[in-house]
């Protein structure tokens, strides 16, 4: 990639390729994840879970467990603070349990065996209640009620633009379809783990979290502690994908047990617990009605979605309405019904509701184009928003007149060129003989890269080496690397001399956390500010060593402070720092530059070529182009990794990872890898994914970067459905696209042909 | 104490009484000292020490030890980096050993028993060399040589003022005396302890140190690591008194063992090791010649001192020449010969050389006053420096014309009033019959309160609670409390909401450390600056919530931000922080305001009444007034504790704590509490010490405070010697004042009288 430059001059660090700076630590096992941490005299905790999907605890007796040698503490709902968990309608432990797998008691003991055995000696008498698993059923009169005010969570979320009735009346073509995504697994390689330790009234929790300060807030509220009495540490996190973005039960249980036992307690979920009691991707049933003018101009869009929230989770769920913002559409109405049912908690998972929503919208756009007799690419190019169009939440730029750049059209054009769009079947399902049929499909994505409140500290040591401190975490996205690169670029200090401290609420200032495309844009902006603060201090210290050249005339390059106009006048940074004798501490605290406007749009278009076996119903991916507009890439390798990883995560949903529940008991039937069947490297060769970076520059993020983490996960389901349609002429409106579903759809489509054969 | 005020308004926190904020943690055992820290798989280290005072290692074979089950690493001089320890003429392990007790090898093993046993299986063959223990002997031709360039450390330190020959020629009365202090114990309740842990090329050391950044520098140099790869943590330190102010062998040995064993290693000294291999108070032999005019005007002073540095230590030793600065003396010459001998390392100990020097100077002043026929108090008042007199290193004030305030004269006057100076024997040794004789003595102290480079961070959390971070340590001086009080005063946030992090080089910026009267003045200045930085940020955030009142018109009181002129216009700090949504991080990095002028003088005068038993030679202290000028007290309780503790530490030296060495072997004869006999509460009732704070205000420290830690330890020996002289008419010129010495002196003084009796 050519060296990038900014008005201030060429860039030296940003825009290059390079491995993550913590790669060696991670792959050698040196990086200490929460589960690796051992404290002296630490107890292990285990959790007793409800076998009922809906029940009331009539009696719970833990005395036999408590009497066991080696058991140090047992807690039940009686010990739980009567404070709702952040973003949930539940206490840490509840008398009224609402899903099969819900925690009802927890034990801390000297070892796993003792703790496991103690669970069997907690006597619980339940009164089972009738339960409901389907969100539409849950809204019907007479349905089992999870909460006294009904199963609907809050008010329906309604978004309107224009006049939807008038819009449809003015359309020449209108289609109505229903698209379904089931509850889907979203866990990480590292199951939840936490360690709680009390020192007097100070609580320290090592947690596997994306948002240390959210957990901090949760525990401060649960235990009514001042901010300074809670410290959350999450140095390394083994994947998060949204499921670790919200505070959870486990940190509270461990803290309660540790307080009762007066010893540190580690609570580490098993894989089964991780699947059952995490925030999985929520089930969505979308009723989509969309209409256009005869010339292909998109005119009206109505989405009605039922979202299965699960038992308790309330915040951070729902569709983001991102997909509805991809196109210029004068008349829009979206309605979301977020419904509580007796399945485990759901919540944000990479893209939150965007992959589900994108599946519906981008499938419907394909169907509408087909009905209009148009090429789906041309239809999209005709309707997609361009720079200067109003963005989702309001205007099209900042107060000072800068326009938010959107190059989704260029993503479409470049993606089409690379996939060879002209190779697709002009008539879906036609032109290929034999059992194997090929087809090509496309889908778009668009999402805000949340900035919000950022905080970071950049320290320069007396030998000129540097350190970045931030409380967000690197959940595998490479943020340690990209954030250090930003500081390195600003300061002119080589990246190799940087160290980083991530995920510590006591050491770093408040920061919004690592979710929602925000770390790079939000925390990154704070790192840039902190580094600029540090730079000013260094240049001021260097000035007297360079004949009092004004600091504004100085720069640092490769750890040498020099006069910009005459680089031969210079002094080593290490000498400046030695002479200065004091560390440099740069403070970066940033907020959104303008309400509603900090969210810059990250876009992309995915193109996929599939091969479908008409006889077995199996499909495979032959080629995949993931073209994205992410502003300026900070590290090209990191960006490509993010695109590949997100794309494969999105594609996994086309095949497997459905969480299924037993309609007779409400119990989860797929609480293991054997049953969930997450794809492995044998199922998807990552090399088929070709990440493409469409050149662009944002206006709000550090050095023009935008957040990217979520988007690559969005378009996969729709792009594959569209490609399958192009290959075999059948439309799949429910994921995953199992062999049975494909064969069934083929059977329905051509019953006559089958019979003549 | 009346509420204090500054031009800016009354003070709300500073100047009050109150317990240390970490008192409960410390007394309940919750505070984790280095020895309390356990890491998983941590090994224990033990050190093999030389039985010879001076020898060369001919052969060292550790193979038998290495072969033992449970032994994980053994190191000898062959493993030692060939880098001198900071401030020493030694490597961590040396082929040429120079004192009895010097480390020659170290072992890391799974438990103490194994490590101890392994030490017996290291085979060392020594070539014993002749040794020397006395510094004057060591300078004679033919003396055993510790180093190839001789036993004298560097050049003699010479300080001159005026013309010493001319000065003595102009005097009417000149006396010459010799005063001796032996090598004296200076250890802490907590023996040295450290834990070293490597993660790749990053070294973390938990150390019992006063100066984390000095240890940081030492280890970075030993292992050739960039600053960012070394982290020193010293959260709690169980006393330091200077012995833990310099980097030491133990941290290097633990780090070497941990690197070799690839596991964390804890090295904890036994009491014996702590006595043998710490920096003890150095032996001093002072030749004092002092002369005055007939009217009592002090005119010339010549001091020649031989200092027994011990084997290796080079920096931070020697007399500070502080005592020579107490008086206006036109002609001064001091010569210091710092000599290496084959006793263990000596080094700074509370006051460094000042207690020894004060013993000589303040005894000599008493003797000269007696020779002149003057009251020693009047003689002192006539000659003592006053505000406006030039201070030690240069001028008498700052560049902007502020005069450094010295109220030593007031300390003398107030102390004399409280002790009842007029009750003293007009003729020394006279006027009392029977075996018990009472007498009253006085001695002065004067010392710089070093400021130097300070660094601190003050964070305000989103709920308005606050946190002070600094890398210096609280070695029992109450600095956690006083530093938090300074931030509390600046910010108007109650002290109870503050938390502190001390002694962590990775979390806090560079700071000079906790020694030499500097923490309060140096680090305190940085804390004040950091808090003011935080305050400005908060007021700027609050302004829009108070009708855009200019930040300069706002103040915070009890966590409420209000308009100074109209306090009814206010908003809670917690609301400001919530609205702001970002932490406030205040940065404080301070340097000395003016070279040579940052050192403000802390002074004091101690008065003691003793009772001497002429028959047994035993003396006891009846009353003790310790009057000090320390600028403005931040916390009166903390100040009084410091005065009491320092005074008793100084008085202990009059009775015991002498380190004695066997002239035949060079081995230490007093390497245990049984032999050192440090006084207990039964020996000195702390209630006899009456601390007196003489009102004053400094011009350089935070809120006018000056450093105090060292001074109270200085005058005890001289004051007691002067009181004994006043009681029984005999002059003691060598400490400790044992019964034998007192009886011997009484016998020499009055042989005729004894015979007539």
PDB file of N, CA, C and O in Angstrom, chain A residues 30 38 40 199-200 202 226-229 453 459 462-463 465 467 469 499 501 505-506 508 510 581-583 585 587 589-590, chain B residues 30 38 40 199-200 202 226-229 453 459 462-463 465 467 469 499 501 505-506 508-510 581-583 585 587 589-590:
ATOM      1  N   UNK A  30       1.586 -16.772  27.145  1.00  0.00           N
ATOM      2  CA  UNK A  30       2.120 -15.911  28.201  1.00  0.00           C
ATOM      3  C   UNK A  30       1.072 -14.900  28.672  1.00  0.00           C
ATOM      4  O   UNK A  30       1.074 -14.479  29.818  1.00  0.00           O
ATOM      5  N   UNK A  38      -4.217 -16.971  39.195  1.00  0.00           N
ATOM      6  CA  UNK A  38      -4.366 -17.709  40.444  1.00  0.00           C
ATOM      7  C   UNK A  38      -4.040 -16.768  41.591  1.00  0.00           C
ATOM      8  O   UNK A  38      -3.032 -16.088  41.568  1.00  0.00           O
ATOM      9  N   UNK A  40      -3.615 -16.607  45.900  1.00  0.00           N
ATOM     10  CA  UNK A  40      -3.452 -17.522  47.032  1.00  0.00           C
ATOM     11  C   UNK A  40      -4.786 -17.721  47.756  1.00  0.00           C
ATOM     12  O   UNK A  40      -5.564 -16.777  47.911  1.00  0.00           O
ATOM     13  N   UNK A 199     -10.967  -6.521  49.693  1.00  0.00           N
ATOM     14  CA  UNK A 199     -10.006  -6.068  50.703  1.00  0.00           C
ATOM     15  C   UNK A 199     -10.746  -5.001  51.480  1.00  0.00           C
ATOM     16  O   UNK A 199     -10.863  -3.868  51.016  1.00  0.00           O
ATOM     17  N   UNK A 200     -11.293  -5.394  52.626  1.00  0.00           N
ATOM     18  CA  UNK A 200     -12.162  -4.467  53.352  1.00  0.00           C
ATOM     19  C   UNK A 200     -13.365  -4.170  52.485  1.00  0.00           C
ATOM     20  O   UNK A 200     -14.017  -5.085  51.986  1.00  0.00           O
ATOM     21  N   UNK A 202     -13.204  -2.694  49.647  1.00  0.00           N
ATOM     22  CA  UNK A 202     -12.784  -2.516  48.259  1.00  0.00           C
ATOM     23  C   UNK A 202     -12.891  -3.838  47.514  1.00  0.00           C
ATOM     24  O   UNK A 202     -12.390  -4.863  47.974  1.00  0.00           O
ATOM     25  N   UNK A 226     -18.815   3.350  46.490  1.00  0.00           N
ATOM     26  CA  UNK A 226     -18.335   4.478  45.676  1.00  0.00           C
ATOM     27  C   UNK A 226     -17.435   3.980  44.542  1.00  0.00           C
ATOM     28  O   UNK A 226     -16.857   2.892  44.642  1.00  0.00           O
ATOM     29  N   UNK A 227     -17.350   4.772  43.490  1.00  0.00           N
ATOM     30  CA  UNK A 227     -16.571   4.380  42.312  1.00  0.00           C
ATOM     31  C   UNK A 227     -15.175   3.889  42.677  1.00  0.00           C
ATOM     32  O   UNK A 227     -14.676   2.917  42.127  1.00  0.00           O
ATOM     33  N   UNK A 228     -14.543   4.605  43.601  1.00  0.00           N
ATOM     34  CA  UNK A 228     -13.151   4.299  43.910  1.00  0.00           C
ATOM     35  C   UNK A 228     -12.975   2.969  44.616  1.00  0.00           C
ATOM     36  O   UNK A 228     -11.861   2.475  44.722  1.00  0.00           O
ATOM     37  N   UNK A 229     -14.052   2.383  45.097  1.00  0.00           N
ATOM     38  CA  UNK A 229     -13.939   1.122  45.829  1.00  0.00           C
ATOM     39  C   UNK A 229     -14.103  -0.099  44.935  1.00  0.00           C
ATOM     40  O   UNK A 229     -14.139  -1.211  45.437  1.00  0.00           O
ATOM     41  N   UNK A 453     -17.806   8.502  24.642  1.00  0.00           N
ATOM     42  CA  UNK A 453     -16.835   9.026  25.588  1.00  0.00           C
ATOM     43  C   UNK A 453     -15.579   8.177  25.599  1.00  0.00           C
ATOM     44  O   UNK A 453     -15.643   6.969  25.761  1.00  0.00           O
ATOM     45  N   UNK A 459       1.913   7.819  28.460  1.00  0.00           N
ATOM     46  CA  UNK A 459       3.068   8.211  29.273  1.00  0.00           C
ATOM     47  C   UNK A 459       4.341   8.026  28.464  1.00  0.00           C
ATOM     48  O   UNK A 459       4.473   7.040  27.748  1.00  0.00           O
ATOM     49  N   UNK A 462      11.427   8.081  31.065  1.00  0.00           N
ATOM     50  CA  UNK A 462      12.659   8.872  31.050  1.00  0.00           C
ATOM     51  C   UNK A 462      13.652   8.404  29.989  1.00  0.00           C
ATOM     52  O   UNK A 462      14.544   9.149  29.621  1.00  0.00           O
ATOM     53  N   UNK A 463      13.511   7.170  29.499  1.00  0.00           N
ATOM     54  CA  UNK A 463      14.413   6.734  28.431  1.00  0.00           C
ATOM     55  C   UNK A 463      13.784   6.918  27.052  1.00  0.00           C
ATOM     56  O   UNK A 463      14.323   6.443  26.060  1.00  0.00           O
ATOM     57  N   UNK A 465      10.936   5.652  26.022  1.00  0.00           N
ATOM     58  CA  UNK A 465       9.933   4.642  25.687  1.00  0.00           C
ATOM     59  C   UNK A 465       8.571   5.132  26.148  1.00  0.00           C
ATOM     60  O   UNK A 465       8.482   6.078  26.928  1.00  0.00           O
ATOM     61  N   UNK A 467       4.072   4.412  26.783  1.00  0.00           N
ATOM     62  CA  UNK A 467       3.078   3.495  27.346  1.00  0.00           C
ATOM     63  C   UNK A 467       1.691   4.087  27.104  1.00  0.00           C
ATOM     64  O   UNK A 467       1.461   5.260  27.379  1.00  0.00           O
ATOM     65  N   UNK A 469      -2.288   3.713  28.155  1.00  0.00           N
ATOM     66  CA  UNK A 469      -3.189   3.138  29.152  1.00  0.00           C
ATOM     67  C   UNK A 469      -4.622   3.417  28.718  1.00  0.00           C
ATOM     68  O   UNK A 469      -4.970   4.565  28.445  1.00  0.00           O
ATOM     69  N   UNK A 499       4.547   0.133  25.244  1.00  0.00           N
ATOM     70  CA  UNK A 499       3.841  -0.882  26.010  1.00  0.00           C
ATOM     71  C   UNK A 499       2.400  -0.421  26.171  1.00  0.00           C
ATOM     72  O   UNK A 499       2.110   0.771  26.018  1.00  0.00           O
ATOM     73  N   UNK A 501      -1.333  -0.898  28.523  1.00  0.00           N
ATOM     74  CA  UNK A 501      -2.135  -1.459  29.611  1.00  0.00           C
ATOM     75  C   UNK A 501      -3.584  -1.277  29.211  1.00  0.00           C
ATOM     76  O   UNK A 501      -4.035  -0.145  29.009  1.00  0.00           O
ATOM     77  N   UNK A 505      -9.804  -0.367  35.219  1.00  0.00           N
ATOM     78  CA  UNK A 505     -10.561   0.849  35.552  1.00  0.00           C
ATOM     79  C   UNK A 505      -9.839   1.712  36.568  1.00  0.00           C
ATOM     80  O   UNK A 505     -10.195   2.881  36.722  1.00  0.00           O
ATOM     81  N   UNK A 506      -8.871   1.153  37.273  1.00  0.00           N
ATOM     82  CA  UNK A 506      -8.210   1.978  38.280  1.00  0.00           C
ATOM     83  C   UNK A 506      -7.036   2.748  37.693  1.00  0.00           C
ATOM     84  O   UNK A 506      -6.670   3.809  38.182  1.00  0.00           O
ATOM     85  N   UNK A 508      -6.667   3.503  34.253  1.00  0.00           N
ATOM     86  CA  UNK A 508      -6.997   4.344  33.110  1.00  0.00           C
ATOM     87  C   UNK A 508      -8.310   5.067  33.375  1.00  0.00           C
ATOM     88  O   UNK A 508      -9.122   4.616  34.166  1.00  0.00           O
ATOM     89  N   UNK A 510     -12.113   6.849  32.653  1.00  0.00           N
ATOM     90  CA  UNK A 510     -13.377   6.309  32.147  1.00  0.00           C
ATOM     91  C   UNK A 510     -13.368   6.263  30.624  1.00  0.00           C
ATOM     92  O   UNK A 510     -12.940   7.191  29.958  1.00  0.00           O
ATOM     93  N   UNK A 581      13.844  15.058  33.153  1.00  0.00           N
ATOM     94  CA  UNK A 581      13.888  14.367  34.434  1.00  0.00           C
ATOM     95  C   UNK A 581      12.542  13.932  34.974  1.00  0.00           C
ATOM     96  O   UNK A 581      12.468  13.288  36.009  1.00  0.00           O
ATOM     97  N   UNK A 582      11.482  14.335  34.302  1.00  0.00           N
ATOM     98  CA  UNK A 582      10.143  13.967  34.757  1.00  0.00           C
ATOM     99  C   UNK A 582       9.454  13.189  33.640  1.00  0.00           C
ATOM    100  O   UNK A 582       9.648  13.481  32.469  1.00  0.00           O
ATOM    101  N   UNK A 583       8.646  12.237  34.017  1.00  0.00           N
ATOM    102  CA  UNK A 583       7.826  11.552  33.020  1.00  0.00           C
ATOM    103  C   UNK A 583       6.949  12.574  32.324  1.00  0.00           C
ATOM    104  O   UNK A 583       6.667  13.650  32.847  1.00  0.00           O
ATOM    105  N   UNK A 585       3.135  12.780  31.088  1.00  0.00           N
ATOM    106  CA  UNK A 585       1.843  12.101  31.170  1.00  0.00           C
ATOM    107  C   UNK A 585       0.851  12.891  30.320  1.00  0.00           C
ATOM    108  O   UNK A 585       0.509  14.020  30.657  1.00  0.00           O
ATOM    109  N   UNK A 587      -2.850  13.376  28.810  1.00  0.00           N
ATOM    110  CA  UNK A 587      -4.227  13.026  29.170  1.00  0.00           C
ATOM    111  C   UNK A 587      -5.124  13.202  27.956  1.00  0.00           C
ATOM    112  O   UNK A 587      -5.081  14.229  27.286  1.00  0.00           O
ATOM    113  N   UNK A 589      -9.140  12.914  27.070  1.00  0.00           N
ATOM    114  CA  UNK A 589     -10.513  12.640  27.478  1.00  0.00           C
ATOM    115  C   UNK A 589     -11.371  13.283  26.413  1.00  0.00           C
ATOM    116  O   UNK A 589     -11.389  14.500  26.270  1.00  0.00           O
ATOM    117  N   UNK A 590     -12.082  12.458  25.692  1.00  0.00           N
ATOM    118  CA  UNK A 590     -12.825  13.007  24.564  1.00  0.00           C
ATOM    119  C   UNK A 590     -14.295  12.648  24.688  1.00  0.00           C
ATOM    120  O   UNK A 590     -14.667  11.640  25.277  1.00  0.00           O
TER     121      UNK A 590
ATOM    122  N   UNK B  30      -4.647  -6.212  56.834  1.00  0.00           N
ATOM    123  CA  UNK B  30      -5.205  -6.292  55.492  1.00  0.00           C
ATOM    124  C   UNK B  30      -4.232  -5.735  54.451  1.00  0.00           C
ATOM    125  O   UNK B  30      -4.237  -6.159  53.298  1.00  0.00           O
ATOM    126  N   UNK B  38       1.600 -13.634  47.611  1.00  0.00           N
ATOM    127  CA  UNK B  38       1.873 -14.984  47.128  1.00  0.00           C
ATOM    128  C   UNK B  38       1.501 -15.040  45.655  1.00  0.00           C
ATOM    129  O   UNK B  38       0.425 -14.600  45.267  1.00  0.00           O
ATOM    130  N   UNK B  40       1.205 -17.712  42.252  1.00  0.00           N
ATOM    131  CA  UNK B  40       1.154 -19.157  41.980  1.00  0.00           C
ATOM    132  C   UNK B  40       2.522 -19.661  41.517  1.00  0.00           C
ATOM    133  O   UNK B  40       3.228 -18.973  40.779  1.00  0.00           O
ATOM    134  N   UNK B 199       7.719 -11.880  32.613  1.00  0.00           N
ATOM    135  CA  UNK B 199       6.773 -12.274  31.576  1.00  0.00           C
ATOM    136  C   UNK B 199       7.435 -11.895  30.268  1.00  0.00           C
ATOM    137  O   UNK B 199       7.419 -10.735  29.884  1.00  0.00           O
ATOM    138  N   UNK B 200       8.042 -12.885  29.636  1.00  0.00           N
ATOM    139  CA  UNK B 200       8.840 -12.562  28.458  1.00  0.00           C
ATOM    140  C   UNK B 200       9.993 -11.681  28.887  1.00  0.00           C
ATOM    141  O   UNK B 200      10.727 -12.009  29.828  1.00  0.00           O
ATOM    142  N   UNK B 202       9.598  -8.749  30.112  1.00  0.00           N
ATOM    143  CA  UNK B 202       9.112  -7.749  31.072  1.00  0.00           C
ATOM    144  C   UNK B 202       9.308  -8.260  32.487  1.00  0.00           C
ATOM    145  O   UNK B 202       8.919  -9.370  32.825  1.00  0.00           O
ATOM    146  N   UNK B 226      14.520  -1.615  28.423  1.00  0.00           N
ATOM    147  CA  UNK B 226      13.914  -0.277  28.330  1.00  0.00           C
ATOM    148  C   UNK B 226      13.028  -0.008  29.546  1.00  0.00           C
ATOM    149  O   UNK B 226      12.544  -0.948  30.192  1.00  0.00           O
ATOM    150  N   UNK B 227      12.841   1.274  29.830  1.00  0.00           N
ATOM    151  CA  UNK B 227      12.073   1.666  31.014  1.00  0.00           C
ATOM    152  C   UNK B 227      10.740   0.939  31.100  1.00  0.00           C
ATOM    153  O   UNK B 227      10.317   0.501  32.166  1.00  0.00           O
ATOM    154  N   UNK B 228      10.068   0.833  29.955  1.00  0.00           N
ATOM    155  CA  UNK B 228       8.721   0.274  29.971  1.00  0.00           C
ATOM    156  C   UNK B 228       8.685  -1.211  30.290  1.00  0.00           C
ATOM    157  O   UNK B 228       7.630  -1.758  30.560  1.00  0.00           O
ATOM    158  N   UNK B 229       9.826  -1.865  30.279  1.00  0.00           N
ATOM    159  CA  UNK B 229       9.849  -3.305  30.543  1.00  0.00           C
ATOM    160  C   UNK B 229      10.095  -3.646  32.007  1.00  0.00           C
ATOM    161  O   UNK B 229      10.270  -4.805  32.344  1.00  0.00           O
ATOM    162  N   UNK B 453      12.353  16.315  41.774  1.00  0.00           N
ATOM    163  CA  UNK B 453      11.367  16.007  40.757  1.00  0.00           C
ATOM    164  C   UNK B 453      10.197  15.239  41.352  1.00  0.00           C
ATOM    165  O   UNK B 453      10.381  14.222  41.998  1.00  0.00           O
ATOM    166  N   UNK B 459      -7.090  11.577  39.951  1.00  0.00           N
ATOM    167  CA  UNK B 459      -8.242  11.247  39.108  1.00  0.00           C
ATOM    168  C   UNK B 459      -9.520  11.516  39.890  1.00  0.00           C
ATOM    169  O   UNK B 459      -9.596  11.227  41.074  1.00  0.00           O
ATOM    170  N   UNK B 462     -16.470   9.267  38.095  1.00  0.00           N
ATOM    171  CA  UNK B 462     -17.763   9.772  37.623  1.00  0.00           C
ATOM    172  C   UNK B 462     -18.756  10.015  38.759  1.00  0.00           C
ATOM    173  O   UNK B 462     -19.733  10.734  38.585  1.00  0.00           O
ATOM    174  N   UNK B 463     -18.526   9.398  39.923  1.00  0.00           N
ATOM    175  CA  UNK B 463     -19.432   9.677  41.046  1.00  0.00           C
ATOM    176  C   UNK B 463     -18.863  10.763  41.956  1.00  0.00           C
ATOM    177  O   UNK B 463     -19.397  11.012  43.030  1.00  0.00           O
ATOM    178  N   UNK B 465     -15.949  10.708  43.476  1.00  0.00           N
ATOM    179  CA  UNK B 465     -14.878  10.249  44.363  1.00  0.00           C
ATOM    180  C   UNK B 465     -13.537  10.449  43.652  1.00  0.00           C
ATOM    181  O   UNK B 465     -13.496  10.661  42.442  1.00  0.00           O
ATOM    182  N   UNK B 467      -8.984   9.879  43.511  1.00  0.00           N
ATOM    183  CA  UNK B 467      -7.894   8.913  43.645  1.00  0.00           C
ATOM    184  C   UNK B 467      -6.572   9.637  43.406  1.00  0.00           C
ATOM    185  O   UNK B 467      -6.442  10.358  42.425  1.00  0.00           O
ATOM    186  N   UNK B 469      -2.558   9.017  42.713  1.00  0.00           N
ATOM    187  CA  UNK B 469      -1.565   8.026  42.298  1.00  0.00           C
ATOM    188  C   UNK B 469      -0.171   8.646  42.405  1.00  0.00           C
ATOM    189  O   UNK B 469       0.061   9.718  41.871  1.00  0.00           O
ATOM    190  N   UNK B 499      -9.132   7.574  47.471  1.00  0.00           N
ATOM    191  CA  UNK B 499      -8.316   6.372  47.519  1.00  0.00           C
ATOM    192  C   UNK B 499      -6.921   6.749  47.044  1.00  0.00           C
ATOM    193  O   UNK B 499      -6.735   7.772  46.382  1.00  0.00           O
ATOM    194  N   UNK B 501      -3.076   5.197  45.439  1.00  0.00           N
ATOM    195  CA  UNK B 501      -2.198   4.137  44.952  1.00  0.00           C
ATOM    196  C   UNK B 501      -0.779   4.661  45.101  1.00  0.00           C
ATOM    197  O   UNK B 501      -0.432   5.686  44.512  1.00  0.00           O
ATOM    198  N   UNK B 505       5.529   2.028  39.732  1.00  0.00           N
ATOM    199  CA  UNK B 505       6.182   2.806  38.669  1.00  0.00           C
ATOM    200  C   UNK B 505       5.429   2.749  37.355  1.00  0.00           C
ATOM    201  O   UNK B 505       5.678   3.568  36.478  1.00  0.00           O
ATOM    202  N   UNK B 506       4.526   1.775  37.205  1.00  0.00           N
ATOM    203  CA  UNK B 506       3.833   1.697  35.921  1.00  0.00           C
ATOM    204  C   UNK B 506       2.578   2.559  35.919  1.00  0.00           C
ATOM    205  O   UNK B 506       2.125   3.027  34.882  1.00  0.00           O
ATOM    206  N   UNK B 508       2.017   5.316  38.057  1.00  0.00           N
ATOM    207  CA  UNK B 508       2.250   6.721  38.386  1.00  0.00           C
ATOM    208  C   UNK B 508       3.505   7.211  37.680  1.00  0.00           C
ATOM    209  O   UNK B 508       4.386   6.427  37.343  1.00  0.00           O
ATOM    210  N   UNK B 509       3.572   8.523  37.448  1.00  0.00           N
ATOM    211  CA  UNK B 509       4.745   9.043  36.738  1.00  0.00           C
ATOM    212  C   UNK B 509       6.008   9.038  37.601  1.00  0.00           C
ATOM    213  O   UNK B 509       5.954   8.774  38.797  1.00  0.00           O
ATOM    214  N   UNK B 510       7.116   9.367  36.943  1.00  0.00           N
ATOM    215  CA  UNK B 510       8.401   9.402  37.648  1.00  0.00           C
ATOM    216  C   UNK B 510       8.329  10.340  38.836  1.00  0.00           C
ATOM    217  O   UNK B 510       7.800  11.443  38.758  1.00  0.00           O
ATOM    218  N   UNK B 581     -19.429  12.965  32.030  1.00  0.00           N
ATOM    219  CA  UNK B 581     -19.374  11.602  31.516  1.00  0.00           C
ATOM    220  C   UNK B 581     -17.975  11.052  31.347  1.00  0.00           C
ATOM    221  O   UNK B 581     -17.805   9.901  31.000  1.00  0.00           O
ATOM    222  N   UNK B 582     -16.986  11.876  31.566  1.00  0.00           N
ATOM    223  CA  UNK B 582     -15.594  11.449  31.420  1.00  0.00           C
ATOM    224  C   UNK B 582     -14.885  11.635  32.748  1.00  0.00           C
ATOM    225  O   UNK B 582     -15.157  12.600  33.461  1.00  0.00           O
ATOM    226  N   UNK B 583     -13.962  10.735  33.058  1.00  0.00           N
ATOM    227  CA  UNK B 583     -13.130  10.935  34.236  1.00  0.00           C
ATOM    228  C   UNK B 583     -12.359  12.245  34.082  1.00  0.00           C
ATOM    229  O   UNK B 583     -12.149  12.735  32.981  1.00  0.00           O
ATOM    230  N   UNK B 585      -8.620  13.529  34.777  1.00  0.00           N
ATOM    231  CA  UNK B 585      -7.279  13.080  35.115  1.00  0.00           C
ATOM    232  C   UNK B 585      -6.394  14.309  35.223  1.00  0.00           C
ATOM    233  O   UNK B 585      -6.138  14.978  34.226  1.00  0.00           O
ATOM    234  N   UNK B 587      -2.803  15.978  35.959  1.00  0.00           N
ATOM    235  CA  UNK B 587      -1.392  15.601  35.863  1.00  0.00           C
ATOM    236  C   UNK B 587      -0.550  16.594  36.644  1.00  0.00           C
ATOM    237  O   UNK B 587      -0.705  17.803  36.486  1.00  0.00           O
ATOM    238  N   UNK B 589       3.438  17.291  37.389  1.00  0.00           N
ATOM    239  CA  UNK B 589       4.842  16.955  37.197  1.00  0.00           C
ATOM    240  C   UNK B 589       5.606  18.197  37.568  1.00  0.00           C
ATOM    241  O   UNK B 589       5.509  19.215  36.891  1.00  0.00           O
ATOM    242  N   UNK B 590       6.371  18.107  38.631  1.00  0.00           N
ATOM    243  CA  UNK B 590       7.027  19.316  39.114  1.00  0.00           C
ATOM    244  C   UNK B 590       8.519  19.090  39.218  1.00  0.00           C
ATOM    245  O   UNK B 590       8.996  17.980  39.416  1.00  0.00           O
TER     246      UNK B 590
END
